[in-house]
Structure formats: C-alpha cells, structure tokens
Coordinates of C-alpha atoms and ligand atoms in Angstrom, one line a residue:
Chain K
M1 CA -22.9 -26.1 5.1
V2 CA -21.7 -22.9 6.7
A3 CA -21.5 -20.1 4.4
V4 CA -18.2 -18.5 4.8
L5 CA -18.8 -15.6 2.6
R6 CA -22.3 -14.1 1.9
T7 CA -23.0 -10.8 0.1
E8 CA -26.5 -9.5 0.1
G9 CA -27.6 -6.8 -2.5
L10 CA -23.9 -5.6 -2.7
S11 CA -23.8 -2.9 -5.3
K12 CA -21.4 -0.3 -6.3
R13 CA -21.9 2.7 -8.7
F14 CA -19.1 4.9 -10.0
G15 CA -21.1 7.9 -11.1
S16 CA -23.7 6.6 -13.7
L17 CA -21.7 3.2 -14.3
H18 CA -23.2 0.5 -12.1
A19 CA -20.1 -1.5 -11.8
V20 CA -21.7 -4.1 -9.5
E21 CA -25.5 -4.4 -9.2
D22 CA -27.3 -6.3 -6.4
L23 CA -24.8 -9.0 -6.0
N24 CA -25.7 -12.1 -3.8
L25 CA -22.8 -14.5 -3.5
Q26 CA -22.6 -17.5 -1.5
V27 CA -19.4 -19.2 -0.8
E28 CA -19.4 -22.4 1.6
E29 CA -16.7 -23.7 3.8
G30 CA -14.1 -25.5 1.8
D31 CA -15.1 -24.3 -1.6
I32 CA -12.8 -23.2 -4.3
Y33 CA -15.0 -20.8 -5.8
G34 CA -14.3 -19.5 -9.4
F35 CA -15.3 -16.1 -9.9
L36 CA -15.7 -15.6 -13.6
G37 CA -16.4 -12.5 -15.9
L38 CA -15.2 -10.5 -18.7
N39 CA -12.9 -7.6 -18.4
G40 CA -14.8 -4.8 -16.6
A41 CA -17.4 -7.2 -15.3
G42 CA -16.8 -6.1 -11.7
K43 CA -14.8 -9.0 -10.2
T44 CA -12.2 -6.6 -8.6
T45 CA -14.7 -4.0 -7.5
T46 CA -16.6 -6.8 -5.6
M47 CA -13.5 -8.2 -3.9
R48 CA -12.5 -4.6 -2.9
M49 CA -16.0 -4.1 -1.2
I50 CA -15.8 -7.3 0.6
L51 CA -12.4 -6.2 2.0
R52 CA -13.7 -2.6 2.7
L53 CA -11.1 -1.0 0.3
I54 CA -14.0 0.7 -1.2
R55 CA -17.4 1.5 0.1
P56 CA -20.6 -0.2 -1.2
T57 CA -23.2 2.0 -2.6
A58 CA -25.7 -0.5 -1.0
G59 CA -25.7 -4.0 0.5
R60 CA -23.9 -6.1 3.2
V61 CA -21.1 -8.6 3.3
S62 CA -20.8 -11.3 6.1
V63 CA -17.7 -13.4 6.5
F64 CA -17.7 -16.5 8.8
G65 CA -21.3 -15.7 9.7
K66 CA -20.7 -12.2 10.8
D67 CA -21.2 -8.7 9.3
I68 CA -17.6 -7.5 8.5
R69 CA -18.3 -4.0 10.0
E70 CA -19.2 -5.7 13.3
D71 CA -16.1 -8.0 13.8
W72 CA -13.4 -6.7 11.3
I73 CA -10.6 -7.4 13.3
G74 CA -11.5 -10.8 14.2
I75 CA -12.7 -11.6 10.6
M76 CA -9.5 -10.1 8.9
S77 CA -7.0 -12.1 11.1
R78 CA -8.4 -15.2 9.2
V79 CA -8.6 -13.8 5.7
G80 CA -5.9 -13.3 3.2
S81 CA -6.1 -11.6 -0.3
L82 CA -4.3 -10.6 -3.3
V83 CA -6.4 -8.0 -5.1
E84 CA -5.3 -7.0 -8.7
L85 CA -1.6 -6.4 -8.9
P86 CA 0.7 -7.5 -6.0
A87 CA 1.9 -4.5 -4.1
Y88 CA 5.2 -4.4 -2.4
Y89 CA 8.0 -2.1 -1.1
P90 CA 10.6 -2.4 -3.9
W91 CA 13.5 -1.4 -1.6
L92 CA 13.0 -4.2 0.5
S93 CA 13.5 -8.0 0.2
A94 CA 10.6 -10.4 0.0
R95 CA 11.4 -11.4 3.7
K96 CA 11.1 -7.6 5.0
N97 CA 8.0 -7.2 2.9
L98 CA 6.3 -10.0 4.6
E99 CA 7.8 -8.9 7.9
I100 CA 6.0 -5.7 7.6
L101 CA 2.6 -7.7 7.1
R102 CA 3.5 -10.1 9.9
L103 CA 3.8 -7.1 12.3
A104 CA 0.5 -5.8 11.0
T105 CA -1.2 -8.9 11.4
G106 CA 0.0 -10.0 14.8
G107 CA 0.3 -13.3 16.4
L108 CA 2.4 -14.8 13.8
P109 CA 5.9 -16.4 14.4
R110 CA 8.8 -15.2 12.3
A111 CA 9.1 -18.9 10.9
R112 CA 5.9 -18.5 9.2
I113 CA 7.5 -16.0 6.8
D114 CA 10.1 -18.6 5.5
E115 CA 7.4 -21.2 5.4
V116 CA 5.1 -19.2 2.8
L117 CA 8.1 -18.1 0.8
A118 CA 9.1 -21.8 0.5
L119 CA 5.4 -22.6 -0.4
V120 CA 5.4 -20.3 -3.3
G121 CA 8.8 -21.3 -4.3
L122 CA 10.6 -17.9 -3.6
E123 CA 13.0 -19.4 -0.9
R124 CA 16.1 -18.8 -3.1
R125 CA 15.6 -15.2 -3.8
M126 CA 13.9 -14.3 -0.4
D127 CA 16.8 -11.8 0.6
D128 CA 17.0 -9.8 -2.7
R129 CA 15.3 -6.7 -3.1
V130 CA 11.8 -7.2 -4.6
G131 CA 12.5 -4.4 -7.1
T132 CA 15.0 -6.7 -8.8
Y133 CA 12.2 -9.6 -9.2
S134 CA 10.6 -10.8 -12.4
Q135 CA 6.9 -10.4 -13.0
G136 CA 6.3 -13.9 -12.1
M137 CA 8.4 -13.8 -8.8
R138 CA 6.4 -10.6 -7.8
Q139 CA 3.1 -12.6 -8.4
R140 CA 4.6 -15.3 -6.2
L141 CA 5.2 -12.7 -3.4
G142 CA 1.7 -11.5 -3.8
I143 CA 0.4 -15.0 -3.2
A144 CA 2.7 -15.5 -0.3
M145 CA 1.3 -12.4 1.3
A146 CA -2.3 -13.6 0.9
L147 CA -1.3 -16.8 2.4
L148 CA 0.8 -15.4 5.3
P149 CA -1.9 -15.2 8.1
R150 CA -2.7 -18.9 7.7
P151 CA -6.2 -17.7 6.5
R152 CA -9.4 -19.7 6.4
L153 CA -10.7 -17.7 3.4
V154 CA -8.4 -16.5 0.7
F155 CA -9.2 -14.0 -2.1
L156 CA -7.0 -14.2 -5.2
D157 CA -7.7 -11.9 -8.1
E158 CA -6.2 -13.5 -11.3
P159 CA -3.5 -15.7 -9.3
S160 CA -2.0 -16.8 -12.6
N161 CA -1.2 -13.3 -13.8
G162 CA 2.4 -13.4 -15.0
L163 CA 3.1 -17.0 -14.1
D164 CA 4.7 -19.5 -16.6
P165 CA 3.1 -22.7 -17.1
H166 CA 5.2 -24.4 -14.3
G167 CA 4.3 -21.6 -11.9
I168 CA 0.5 -21.9 -12.6
N169 CA 0.9 -25.6 -12.1
H170 CA 2.8 -25.0 -8.9
I171 CA 0.4 -22.5 -7.5
R172 CA -2.6 -24.7 -8.5
G173 CA -1.0 -27.5 -6.4
V174 CA -0.8 -25.0 -3.5
I175 CA -4.3 -24.1 -3.6
R176 CA -5.6 -27.6 -3.7
D177 CA -3.2 -28.9 -1.1
L178 CA -4.3 -26.0 1.3
N179 CA -7.9 -26.6 0.4
R180 CA -7.7 -30.4 0.9
Q181 CA -5.5 -30.5 4.0
E182 CA -6.4 -27.4 5.9
G183 CA -10.0 -26.9 4.4
T184 CA -9.0 -23.3 3.5
T185 CA -11.8 -21.7 1.4
F186 CA -10.6 -19.9 -1.7
V187 CA -12.5 -17.3 -3.9
I188 CA -10.4 -17.1 -7.3
S189 CA -11.3 -14.8 -10.1
S190 CA -9.8 -15.7 -13.4
H191 CA -10.0 -15.6 -17.0
L192 CA -8.3 -18.9 -17.5
L193 CA -11.3 -21.1 -17.8
H194 CA -9.6 -24.3 -18.0
E195 CA -7.8 -23.3 -14.9
V196 CA -11.0 -22.7 -13.1
E197 CA -12.6 -25.9 -14.6
I198 CA -9.9 -27.9 -13.0
T199 CA -9.7 -26.4 -9.6
A200 CA -13.2 -24.8 -8.6
N201 CA -16.0 -26.8 -7.4
R202 CA -18.3 -23.9 -7.5
V203 CA -18.7 -21.1 -9.9
G204 CA -20.3 -17.6 -10.0
I205 CA -20.4 -15.8 -13.4
L206 CA -20.6 -12.0 -13.4
K207 CA -21.8 -10.1 -16.4
E208 CA -21.9 -6.3 -16.5
G209 CA -21.9 -6.2 -12.8
R210 CA -24.7 -8.8 -12.3
L211 CA -24.4 -12.4 -11.0
I212 CA -25.9 -14.2 -14.0
L213 CA -25.3 -17.6 -12.6
Q214 CA -24.0 -19.3 -9.6
D215 CA -23.8 -23.2 -9.2
T216 CA -21.7 -26.1 -8.7
M217 CA -19.1 -26.9 -11.4
Q218 CA -20.7 -30.1 -12.1
G219 CA -24.1 -28.2 -12.4
I220 CA -22.6 -25.8 -14.9
L221 CA -20.9 -28.5 -17.0
A222 CA -24.1 -30.2 -17.3
R223 CA -25.6 -27.3 -19.0
T224 CA -22.9 -27.0 -21.7
V225 CA -23.8 -28.5 -25.2
S226 CA -23.4 -32.2 -25.5
G227 CA -23.0 -34.3 -28.6
L228 CA -20.2 -35.2 -31.1
R229 CA -17.2 -33.6 -32.6
I230 CA -16.5 -34.5 -36.3
T231 CA -13.9 -33.7 -38.6
A232 CA -14.9 -34.8 -42.1
E233 CA -14.0 -33.9 -45.8
P234 CA -15.9 -31.9 -47.4
A235 CA -17.0 -30.5 -44.2
G236 CA -19.7 -28.2 -45.8
R237 CA -21.4 -31.3 -47.2
A238 CA -21.2 -33.1 -43.7
A239 CA -22.9 -30.2 -42.0
E240 CA -25.7 -30.0 -44.5
L241 CA -26.2 -33.8 -44.2
L242 CA -26.2 -33.6 -40.3
R243 CA -28.5 -30.7 -40.1
A244 CA -31.3 -32.4 -42.1
Q245 CA -31.5 -35.3 -39.5
P246 CA -34.3 -35.1 -36.9
W247 CA -32.1 -36.2 -34.1
V248 CA -29.6 -33.4 -34.6
R249 CA -30.4 -30.3 -32.6
G250 CA -27.7 -28.2 -34.1
V251 CA -24.4 -28.0 -36.1
K252 CA -21.6 -25.5 -35.4
A253 CA -18.2 -25.2 -37.1
E254 CA -15.3 -24.9 -34.8
E255 CA -12.3 -22.5 -35.7
T256 CA -10.3 -25.8 -36.5
G257 CA -12.7 -26.7 -39.2
A258 CA -14.2 -29.4 -36.9
L259 CA -18.0 -29.7 -36.4
R260 CA -19.9 -29.5 -33.3
V261 CA -22.9 -31.6 -33.5
D262 CA -25.5 -31.1 -30.8
C263 CA -27.3 -34.5 -30.3
D264 CA -27.5 -37.5 -28.1
P265 CA -23.9 -38.7 -27.7
D266 CA -25.2 -42.3 -28.4
A267 CA -25.8 -41.1 -32.1
F268 CA -22.2 -42.1 -32.7
A269 CA -22.8 -44.9 -35.2
R270 CA -25.7 -43.3 -36.8
A271 CA -23.6 -40.2 -37.7
N272 CA -20.7 -42.3 -39.0
S273 CA -22.9 -44.4 -41.3
L274 CA -24.8 -41.4 -42.6
L275 CA -21.6 -39.6 -43.6
L276 CA -19.9 -42.7 -45.0
Q277 CA -23.0 -43.5 -47.1
N278 CA -22.9 -40.1 -48.6
G279 CA -19.4 -40.2 -49.7
V280 CA -18.0 -37.9 -46.9
T281 CA -14.7 -38.9 -45.4
V282 CA -14.6 -38.9 -41.6
S283 CA -11.1 -38.6 -40.0
E284 CA -12.3 -38.1 -36.5
L285 CA -15.4 -38.7 -34.5
T286 CA -15.4 -38.4 -30.8
P287 CA -18.0 -37.5 -28.2
A288 CA -17.7 -33.7 -27.5
R289 CA -16.1 -32.8 -24.3
R290 CA -18.2 -30.4 -22.1
T291 CA -16.0 -27.2 -21.3
L292 CA -16.6 -24.4 -19.1
E293 CA -15.1 -22.1 -21.9
E294 CA -17.9 -23.2 -24.1
F295 CA -20.5 -22.5 -21.5
F296 CA -18.9 -19.3 -20.5
L297 CA -18.7 -18.0 -24.1
S298 CA -22.4 -18.9 -24.6
T299 CA -23.5 -16.8 -21.8
Chain O
M1 CA -5.9 -0.3 19.6
M2 CA -2.8 0.6 21.4
L3 CA -1.2 -2.7 20.5
R4 CA -2.1 -2.7 17.0
T5 CA -0.9 0.8 16.5
L6 CA 2.5 -0.1 18.2
R7 CA 2.7 -3.1 15.7
L8 CA 2.1 -1.0 12.9
T9 CA 4.5 1.6 14.0
A10 CA 7.0 -1.1 14.1
A11 CA 6.2 -2.1 10.6
E12 CA 6.8 1.7 9.6
S13 CA 10.1 1.8 11.2
V14 CA 11.1 -1.4 9.3
K15 CA 10.3 0.5 6.0
L16 CA 12.0 3.6 7.1
F17 CA 15.2 2.5 8.3
A18 CA 15.8 0.2 5.2
N19 CA 15.1 3.2 2.9
P20 CA 18.3 4.5 1.6
V21 CA 16.8 7.9 0.9
L22 CA 16.8 8.3 4.8
Y23 CA 20.7 8.0 4.9
V24 CA 21.3 10.3 2.0
S25 CA 19.2 12.7 3.7
L26 CA 21.1 12.6 7.1
V27 CA 24.4 13.0 5.1
L28 CA 22.9 16.2 3.5
I29 CA 21.7 17.5 6.8
A30 CA 25.1 17.0 8.4
S31 CA 26.8 18.7 5.3
A32 CA 24.5 21.6 5.7
A33 CA 25.4 22.0 9.3
V34 CA 29.1 21.3 8.8
S35 CA 29.3 23.8 6.0
G36 CA 27.5 26.5 7.9
E37 CA 30.0 26.2 10.9
L38 CA 32.9 26.0 8.8
A39 CA 32.0 28.9 6.6
Q40 CA 31.4 31.0 9.7
G41 CA 34.5 29.7 11.5
I42 CA 36.8 30.2 8.7
F43 CA 35.6 33.2 7.0
G44 CA 34.3 34.9 9.9
G45 CA 38.0 35.8 10.7
Q46 CA 39.9 35.5 14.0
K47 CA 39.0 37.5 17.0
E48 CA 41.1 40.0 19.0
T49 CA 39.8 39.1 22.2
V50 CA 41.5 36.8 24.9
W51 CA 38.8 34.3 23.4
R52 CA 40.5 33.9 20.1
N53 CA 38.1 31.3 18.7
H54 CA 34.5 31.9 17.8
H55 CA 31.9 31.4 20.5
A56 CA 30.6 27.8 20.3
I57 CA 27.0 28.7 20.7
H58 CA 27.6 31.2 17.8
L59 CA 29.0 28.4 15.6
F60 CA 26.4 26.1 16.7
A61 CA 23.5 28.7 15.9
Y62 CA 25.0 28.7 12.3
G63 CA 25.2 24.8 11.9
F64 CA 21.9 24.1 13.4
R65 CA 20.2 26.8 11.3
F66 CA 21.6 25.3 8.0
G67 CA 21.0 21.8 9.1
M68 CA 17.5 22.6 10.2
A69 CA 16.6 24.1 6.8
I70 CA 17.5 21.0 5.1
A71 CA 16.0 18.8 7.8
T72 CA 12.7 20.6 7.4
L73 CA 12.7 19.6 3.7
V74 CA 13.6 16.2 4.6
L75 CA 10.7 15.9 6.9
L76 CA 8.4 17.4 4.4
V77 CA 9.5 14.8 1.8
F78 CA 9.1 11.9 4.1
S79 CA 5.9 13.0 5.7
S80 CA 4.2 13.8 2.3
M81 CA 5.2 10.5 0.9
I82 CA 4.0 8.4 4.1
F83 CA 0.5 7.9 2.6
A84 CA 0.8 8.8 -0.9
G85 CA 3.8 6.4 -1.4
E86 CA 1.5 3.5 -0.1
F87 CA -1.3 4.7 -2.5
D88 CA 0.7 4.8 -5.6
R89 CA 2.6 1.6 -4.9
G90 CA -0.7 0.0 -3.9
T91 CA 0.8 -1.3 -0.7
V92 CA -2.0 0.5 1.5
K93 CA -4.3 -2.3 0.4
N94 CA -2.0 -4.8 1.9
L95 CA -2.0 -2.8 5.2
L96 CA -5.9 -2.2 5.3
T97 CA -6.7 -5.7 4.5
R98 CA -4.9 -6.9 7.7
P99 CA -6.7 -7.1 11.1
V100 CA -6.4 -3.4 11.9
T101 CA -8.6 -0.3 11.5
R102 CA -7.8 2.6 9.2
T103 CA -7.5 4.7 12.4
D104 CA -4.8 2.3 13.6
V105 CA -2.8 2.9 10.5
F106 CA -3.2 6.5 10.6
A107 CA -2.2 6.7 14.2
A108 CA 0.9 4.6 13.3
K109 CA 2.0 6.9 10.6
G110 CA 1.5 9.9 12.6
V111 CA 3.7 8.5 15.3
A112 CA 6.2 7.4 12.7
V113 CA 6.4 11.0 11.5
G114 CA 6.8 12.3 14.9
A115 CA 9.5 9.8 15.7
L116 CA 11.2 10.8 12.5
A117 CA 11.0 14.4 13.3
A118 CA 12.6 13.6 16.7
I119 CA 15.3 11.9 15.2
L120 CA 16.1 14.4 12.5
Y121 CA 16.0 17.2 15.1
G122 CA 18.3 15.2 17.5
F123 CA 20.7 14.4 14.7
T124 CA 21.0 17.9 13.4
L125 CA 21.4 19.1 17.0
T126 CA 24.2 16.4 17.7
V127 CA 26.2 17.2 14.6
S128 CA 26.0 20.8 14.9
L129 CA 26.7 20.9 18.7
A130 CA 29.6 18.5 18.4
L131 CA 31.3 20.5 15.7
A132 CA 30.6 23.8 17.4
L133 CA 32.1 22.4 20.7
G134 CA 35.2 21.2 18.8
M135 CA 35.8 24.4 16.9
G136 CA 34.6 27.2 19.2
E137 CA 34.9 28.0 22.9
L138 CA 32.4 28.2 25.7
G139 CA 32.3 30.8 28.3
P140 CA 31.1 34.4 28.3
V141 CA 30.6 36.4 25.1
W142 CA 33.2 39.2 24.8
D143 CA 33.0 42.3 22.8
D144 CA 35.6 42.1 20.1
S145 CA 37.6 45.4 20.8
M146 CA 36.6 46.8 24.0
Y147 CA 37.1 43.6 26.1
L148 CA 33.8 43.9 27.7
M149 CA 31.8 41.0 28.7
W150 CA 28.4 41.2 27.1
R151 CA 26.9 37.9 28.2
D152 CA 27.8 35.6 31.0
S153 CA 28.4 31.9 30.2
D154 CA 25.2 30.9 31.9
E155 CA 23.1 33.3 30.2
I156 CA 24.0 32.5 26.6
L157 CA 23.8 28.8 27.4
G158 CA 20.4 29.2 29.0
H159 CA 19.3 31.1 25.8
A160 CA 20.6 28.3 23.7
R161 CA 18.6 25.7 25.5
K162 CA 15.6 27.7 25.1
A163 CA 16.0 28.3 21.5
V164 CA 16.4 24.4 20.7
L165 CA 13.3 23.7 22.9
M166 CA 11.4 26.3 20.9
G167 CA 12.1 25.0 17.6
F168 CA 11.0 21.4 18.0
L169 CA 7.2 21.9 17.8
P170 CA 7.2 24.2 14.7
F171 CA 9.4 21.7 12.9
L172 CA 6.9 18.8 13.9
A173 CA 4.1 21.0 12.4
A174 CA 5.8 20.8 9.0
G175 CA 5.4 17.0 9.2
G176 CA 1.7 17.6 9.9
L177 CA 1.5 19.6 6.7
G178 CA 3.2 16.7 4.8
I179 CA 0.8 14.2 6.3
L180 CA -2.2 16.3 5.1
V181 CA -0.8 16.8 1.6
S182 CA -0.1 13.0 1.6
N183 CA -3.8 12.2 1.7
L184 CA -4.9 14.7 -0.9
T185 CA -3.3 12.9 -3.9
Q186 CA -2.8 9.3 -4.8
S187 CA 0.8 10.1 -6.4
S188 CA 3.9 10.6 -4.2
G189 CA 5.5 12.8 -6.8
Y190 CA 2.6 15.4 -6.5
A191 CA 2.4 15.0 -2.7
V192 CA 6.2 16.0 -2.4
A193 CA 5.9 18.9 -4.7
G194 CA 2.5 20.0 -3.3
A195 CA 4.0 19.9 0.3
L196 CA 7.2 21.6 -0.6
V197 CA 5.3 24.4 -2.6
L198 CA 2.8 25.0 0.1
F199 CA 5.4 25.0 2.6
L200 CA 7.6 27.6 0.9
F201 CA 4.4 29.6 -0.2
G202 CA 3.3 29.5 3.5
S203 CA 6.7 30.8 4.7
L204 CA 6.9 33.5 2.2
L205 CA 3.3 34.6 2.7
L206 CA 3.1 34.5 6.4
G207 CA 6.6 35.7 6.6
E208 CA 7.8 36.3 10.0
H209 CA 4.5 37.2 11.6
P210 CA 4.9 35.3 14.8
G211 CA 1.2 35.0 15.4
L212 CA 0.7 33.1 11.8
F213 CA 3.8 31.9 10.7
L214 CA 3.7 28.1 10.7
H215 CA 7.5 27.5 10.8
H216 CA 9.1 29.2 13.8
G217 CA 11.6 26.5 13.6
T218 CA 14.7 28.3 12.6
Y219 CA 13.6 31.7 14.0
P220 CA 14.7 31.3 17.5
I221 CA 18.0 29.8 16.3
R222 CA 18.5 32.8 13.8
Q223 CA 17.8 35.2 16.8
L224 CA 20.3 33.0 19.1
E225 CA 23.0 33.4 16.4
I226 CA 22.7 37.4 16.6
Y227 CA 22.4 36.8 20.5
A228 CA 25.6 34.9 20.6
R229 CA 27.4 37.7 18.5
A230 CA 26.6 40.1 21.3
G231 CA 23.7 41.5 19.4
S232 CA 21.0 42.8 21.5
T233 CA 18.0 41.3 19.9
R234 CA 16.5 38.3 21.4
W235 CA 13.3 36.9 19.9
D236 CA 9.9 38.6 19.7
P237 CA 8.8 38.4 23.4
R238 CA 5.4 36.9 22.4
M239 CA 7.3 33.8 21.2
E240 CA 8.2 33.1 24.8
E241 CA 6.0 34.9 27.0
G242 CA 2.8 34.6 24.7
L243 CA 3.9 30.9 24.2
L244 CA 3.5 31.5 20.5
F245 CA 6.2 28.8 20.0
L246 CA 3.9 26.2 21.5
K247 CA 0.4 27.8 20.4
V248 CA 1.1 28.4 16.7
P249 CA 2.4 24.9 15.8
L250 CA -0.2 23.2 17.8
F251 CA -2.8 25.2 16.0
Y252 CA -1.5 24.0 12.8
I253 CA -1.2 20.4 13.8
A254 CA -4.7 20.5 15.1
G255 CA -6.1 21.7 11.9
F256 CA -3.9 19.4 9.7
L257 CA -4.2 16.0 11.4
P258 CA -7.9 15.8 11.7
A259 CA -8.4 16.8 8.1
A260 CA -6.0 14.1 6.9
W261 CA -7.5 11.6 9.1
A262 CA -11.0 12.4 7.9
V263 CA -9.8 11.9 4.2
F264 CA -7.9 8.8 4.8
R265 CA -10.8 7.2 6.7
S266 CA -13.3 7.7 4.0
R267 CA -11.3 7.4 0.8
D268 CA -11.9 4.4 -1.7
I269 CA -8.7 2.4 -2.2
T270 CA -8.5 1.5 -5.7
A271 CA -4.7 0.9 -6.0
Ligands
ATP301 N1 -12.4 3.8 -9.2 C1 -13.2 3.6 -10.3 N2 -13.7 4.7 -10.9 C2 -14.6 4.5 -11.9 N3 -14.9 3.3 -12.4 C3 -14.3 2.3 -11.9 C4 -13.4 2.3 -10.9 N4 -13.1 0.9 -10.6 C5 -13.7 0.2 -11.4 N5 -14.4 1.0 -12.3 C6 -15.2 0.4 -13.3 O1 -16.0 -0.6 -12.7 C7 -16.2 -1.8 -13.8 C8 -15.8 -2.9 -13.0 O2 -14.4 -2.9 -12.9 P1 -13.6 -4.1 -12.2 O3 -12.1 -3.6 -12.1 O4 -14.1 -4.6 -11.2 O5 -13.7 -5.4 -13.4 P2 -13.0 -6.6 -13.4 O6 -14.1 -7.8 -13.5 O7 -12.1 -7.0 -12.3 O8 -12.3 -6.6 -14.9 P3 -10.7 -7.4 -15.1 O9 -11.1 -8.8 -15.6 O10 -10.4 -6.6 -16.4 O11 -9.8 -7.2 -14.1 C9 -15.5 -1.3 -14.9 O12 -16.3 -0.7 -15.8 C10 -14.6 -0.2 -14.5 O13 -14.0 0.8 -15.5
MG302 MG1 -9.9 -7.2 -12.0

C-alpha cells in the first residue's frame, strides 16, 4: 500500500502549549481516515501544518510520497481541503467564489464548477450571493470548494458542521461514492463518532496533541467491550447478582438504566436464568453492540 | 510563476469588479471632480477677456485635484483590505491551499493594486478632463484686465501633461502603504483605519517637504492650477530636475513592499 499522507514527528507549540506533539500519521491510498479527538486535541492544527498554513515547530510531512516542501505545486493540484469554517466572498455567488478557486488552481474546465455544485446539492442557489446562504448551504459550498480540483486527497475538518440530517447523509454518500468510484482518499476530522464509524476504514485518535491510537476501524471495534445489554427490574439487584458471577468481568449502568455486562456473549442463557431464578424481571436482553463511541469515551 | 501570478491576478479582478464598493467609490470620485470644477466655473465669476470662459486646464486642475484626493482614500481603503480582508474572512486559506506559492499570491495582489491605481487615476483624469473641456476653453492663458497673453497654449498644455505624469507614482505609493498595513493585522477594519491614519499623519508630519513627502500626487496639480491662472509658480524645481517625483515614491514603494512580503511569507494562517 502506498502512503498517501505521512507525517513524521510533526509538532506545534504555541508558546508553552504543546498543541501537537510528535505526530506520526499514516494514511493509505483509498482510505477514509477518521481523525478523532476532543475539542482542542489538535486536529485542526495538524491539518493546518499539513497544508502549510502554519509552520510546524518540528517534523516532516509527505504527501503522495514526496516532501510537501519539495513539490508543493504538484502536490496541491491534487489536494482539496476544508479546514474549520468554510471561507467565501459574501458579495459573490457560489459560482463566482468557485471561479476564483478555479483560476487559482489552473487547468480546470468551467464545467467543473457546475459539476461540484450539483454534487453538494447547491445547483438551485448557485447564482445567489453567498452572504444570503444558510449555515448548511455555506458548509456545502465549503465542501464543493474542497472537491473542486478533482483531488486525490481531501481534508475535511468537521464536514457535518451545520448540516441537517438529510445533508449529513447526502455528504456521506458523496464521500463514499468518490472513495469507491475514484479511489479518492479522505482525512475527516469529526466529533460525530457514529458518522466516523460508518464511513471510516481507519482511525487515528488524538489526545492533547498526541496520537494515542491509530488502527483500522475493525481493529478498534475489536477492542471495545463485548458482552450483554440487560434491562431488568429491580436493576440494582440484577447488577449485584451478575457481579457475583465468576464469568462476569464487570457491570456498568448506562444512562438509560440498562446494564452493560462485560462477559462472553455466549453467556446469554446463563444470565437470563440467573436473573429469573432470583426473581428479577428481565424486559430486554441483547448482545451489546460494539461502538466507536464507547471505545472513544474510554480512552 | 508568471502564469500562476497571472491566473491569481485574474481571480483578484473577479473579486474587485464584482465588489459594489468599487462602483460607489467611482461615483464619489466623479462627484468630487465635478463639484470641484463646477464650484470654480460658477463661483469663479466671468472673465473680462476675449476668453470669457475659464481656461480648461484651470478647471481641470481643480477637478483632478478634488477627484484625486478622494481617489487616494479609495486606493488606501482597497489596498489596505487586500490582504486583511482575506485574513478576516478566512479566504486566504482557500488561496494558499491551491497549487500556488505565497509569493505568487503576493505578486498577484501587488499587480491588482497597481492596476486599480491605474484605473482610478485614468478614471479621475477622464472625468475631470471631459468636464473641463466641456466647460472651459483651451488656448493661451490671458491676463484678466490687461489683455496680456501670459502663457501660450502649448506651454500650458505641456505643463499639464507633465503634472499628470508626475502625479501617478506618488499615488501608487499610497497603495504600497496600504499593502504594508494590510499585512500587519488580521482585521480589515483595523487595516483601513491604520492605513488612513498613517497616511494622513505622514502627510501632516512630512508636509510639503519635497524630499520626504510620500504623497506628491496632488502637489503638481495644485501647482498647475496656480500656473493655469497665470500665477508664476511652477513646482519646486527639484521635483522635476532632481527627479523627486520618481525617486521619492519609488523609495517608499521599495520600503513598503518587501516588508509586506516578508510578513506575508512567514505568517501563520489560523483563519
Ligand atoms: N493560533 C493559536 N495560538 C495559540 N494556541 C492555539 C492556536 N491555534 C490553536 N491553538 C491551541 O491548540 C490546541 C489545539 O487546537 P485545535 O484547533 O487544533 O483543536 P481541534 O482538535 O481542532 O479542536 P476542535 O474539535 O474544537 O475543533 C488548542 O489548545 C488551541 O487553544
Ligand atoms: Mg478544530
């Protein structure tokens, strides 16, 4: 596999704050890379360093196998990005805004503008001034800007920002189609873990500027707690009984009142009869779904 | 590099010509030029000579001076927003993540400011000249009462031509100041305010000193106005003979632009 993006020892300090520390990312061709981290973890700072908007304190970045400082022009003609908020000239239409980027890119036909606007679902409003757009429409324009140069590698920082459920679904579809049909590689930062879970195939988790984990989605899900999810009455008694069993590794109460039992998922029948025999009413008993959220929150 | 800069300059012109502020500014400039000439033409009274109307060059000098005073402010506003506006809208990140270098972007913006200066200068010139030729008369400059010919027609026209040529570079230097200030802040509001204050402060402080004053733009025209009224003053001879009209603005431009470029090249873009 070819590493489309690789960072080595990438670091950024703002005064005494280590915003990003010794980051070694590796994104492979055709990946949808989910870049996760809490507010202030350093996701945006990382993207800015990769795109040379800010100067790293240390480290190197290579894209398509070349150092970005060596072949910046060649590399950037195949890279698209939306970093933080979409930026635009409010007195111009979406079309004119994209025309400016088309000119700045070079070598793109005019028709490409209408193509990307249709792709993000803005075709009906493309001649209106962007200043009159809703937040979600501006976000769509930002994504259109990232996709304009027919990129092989796209950085999207919180692409779902401001989008309605329909919009999120639509953009997810666009990302998937480009990924499958044209092999476009995406690096997507997000807080929407469910979103990342269903689109990304590889994940990097950033915590206080450090990459604490980088793995395939399957690899990560395999690390989440497995077991059972039980809704029972009285819940306190059920938890007590389960905890006393040698085959139970742990019991946690979810916010909904359901119990999360860390055990072998085959212990289905055993748990059921244990609770029934002790006079506990079981209203729900299912294998626990492994979720990225669970894993993320536990890190 | 040339090609990328050209493409980016084309992008700058898309922004500029779609900006309604440009057209409002042109209207303001034209109004200033027209009111300058009308005020002079109407309130200046009627002459006694065979040339009963004002001399066209005399009117032109008024219109051009007034128009240029506004045009200079307009150029300062646009040039000081040319980077700062991109910083505070965040659009600079869109430009810098295209296959271009920061130097390309800087060069394109420099060319755009130069082109805007030329447009504003040409516009002010055209409006004031057209009105002056309509309202006034060409020919020699006569003394009002004694029927003496003070200047012959060729001399006054030649003088006017020179004054117009000498005014452009100093005007352009004001754009250079705008570009520098534009890179010193992330806010277009501060940039505009800063550029205007610095410019006015510089004008007051350096006054009319021909070797220091950054803005000789209206000076030769002001002198032309006196000259076209049969006054004897030309401009300070050093302006022309010492090439100060060339050296002083180039000196400022050579100071402003590299400083602005150095700041732009190395700044962190966190918009
Ligand atoms: N220009 C700056 N000057 C000083 N500190 C900064 C600057 N930019 C970012 N930081 C700090 O760097 C850290 C990482 O910020 P960053 O924007 O990269 O986080 P993030 O992961 O994108 O967060 P979010 O999810 O909220 O977007 C934060 O502590 C932030 O305050
Ligand atoms: Mg961020």
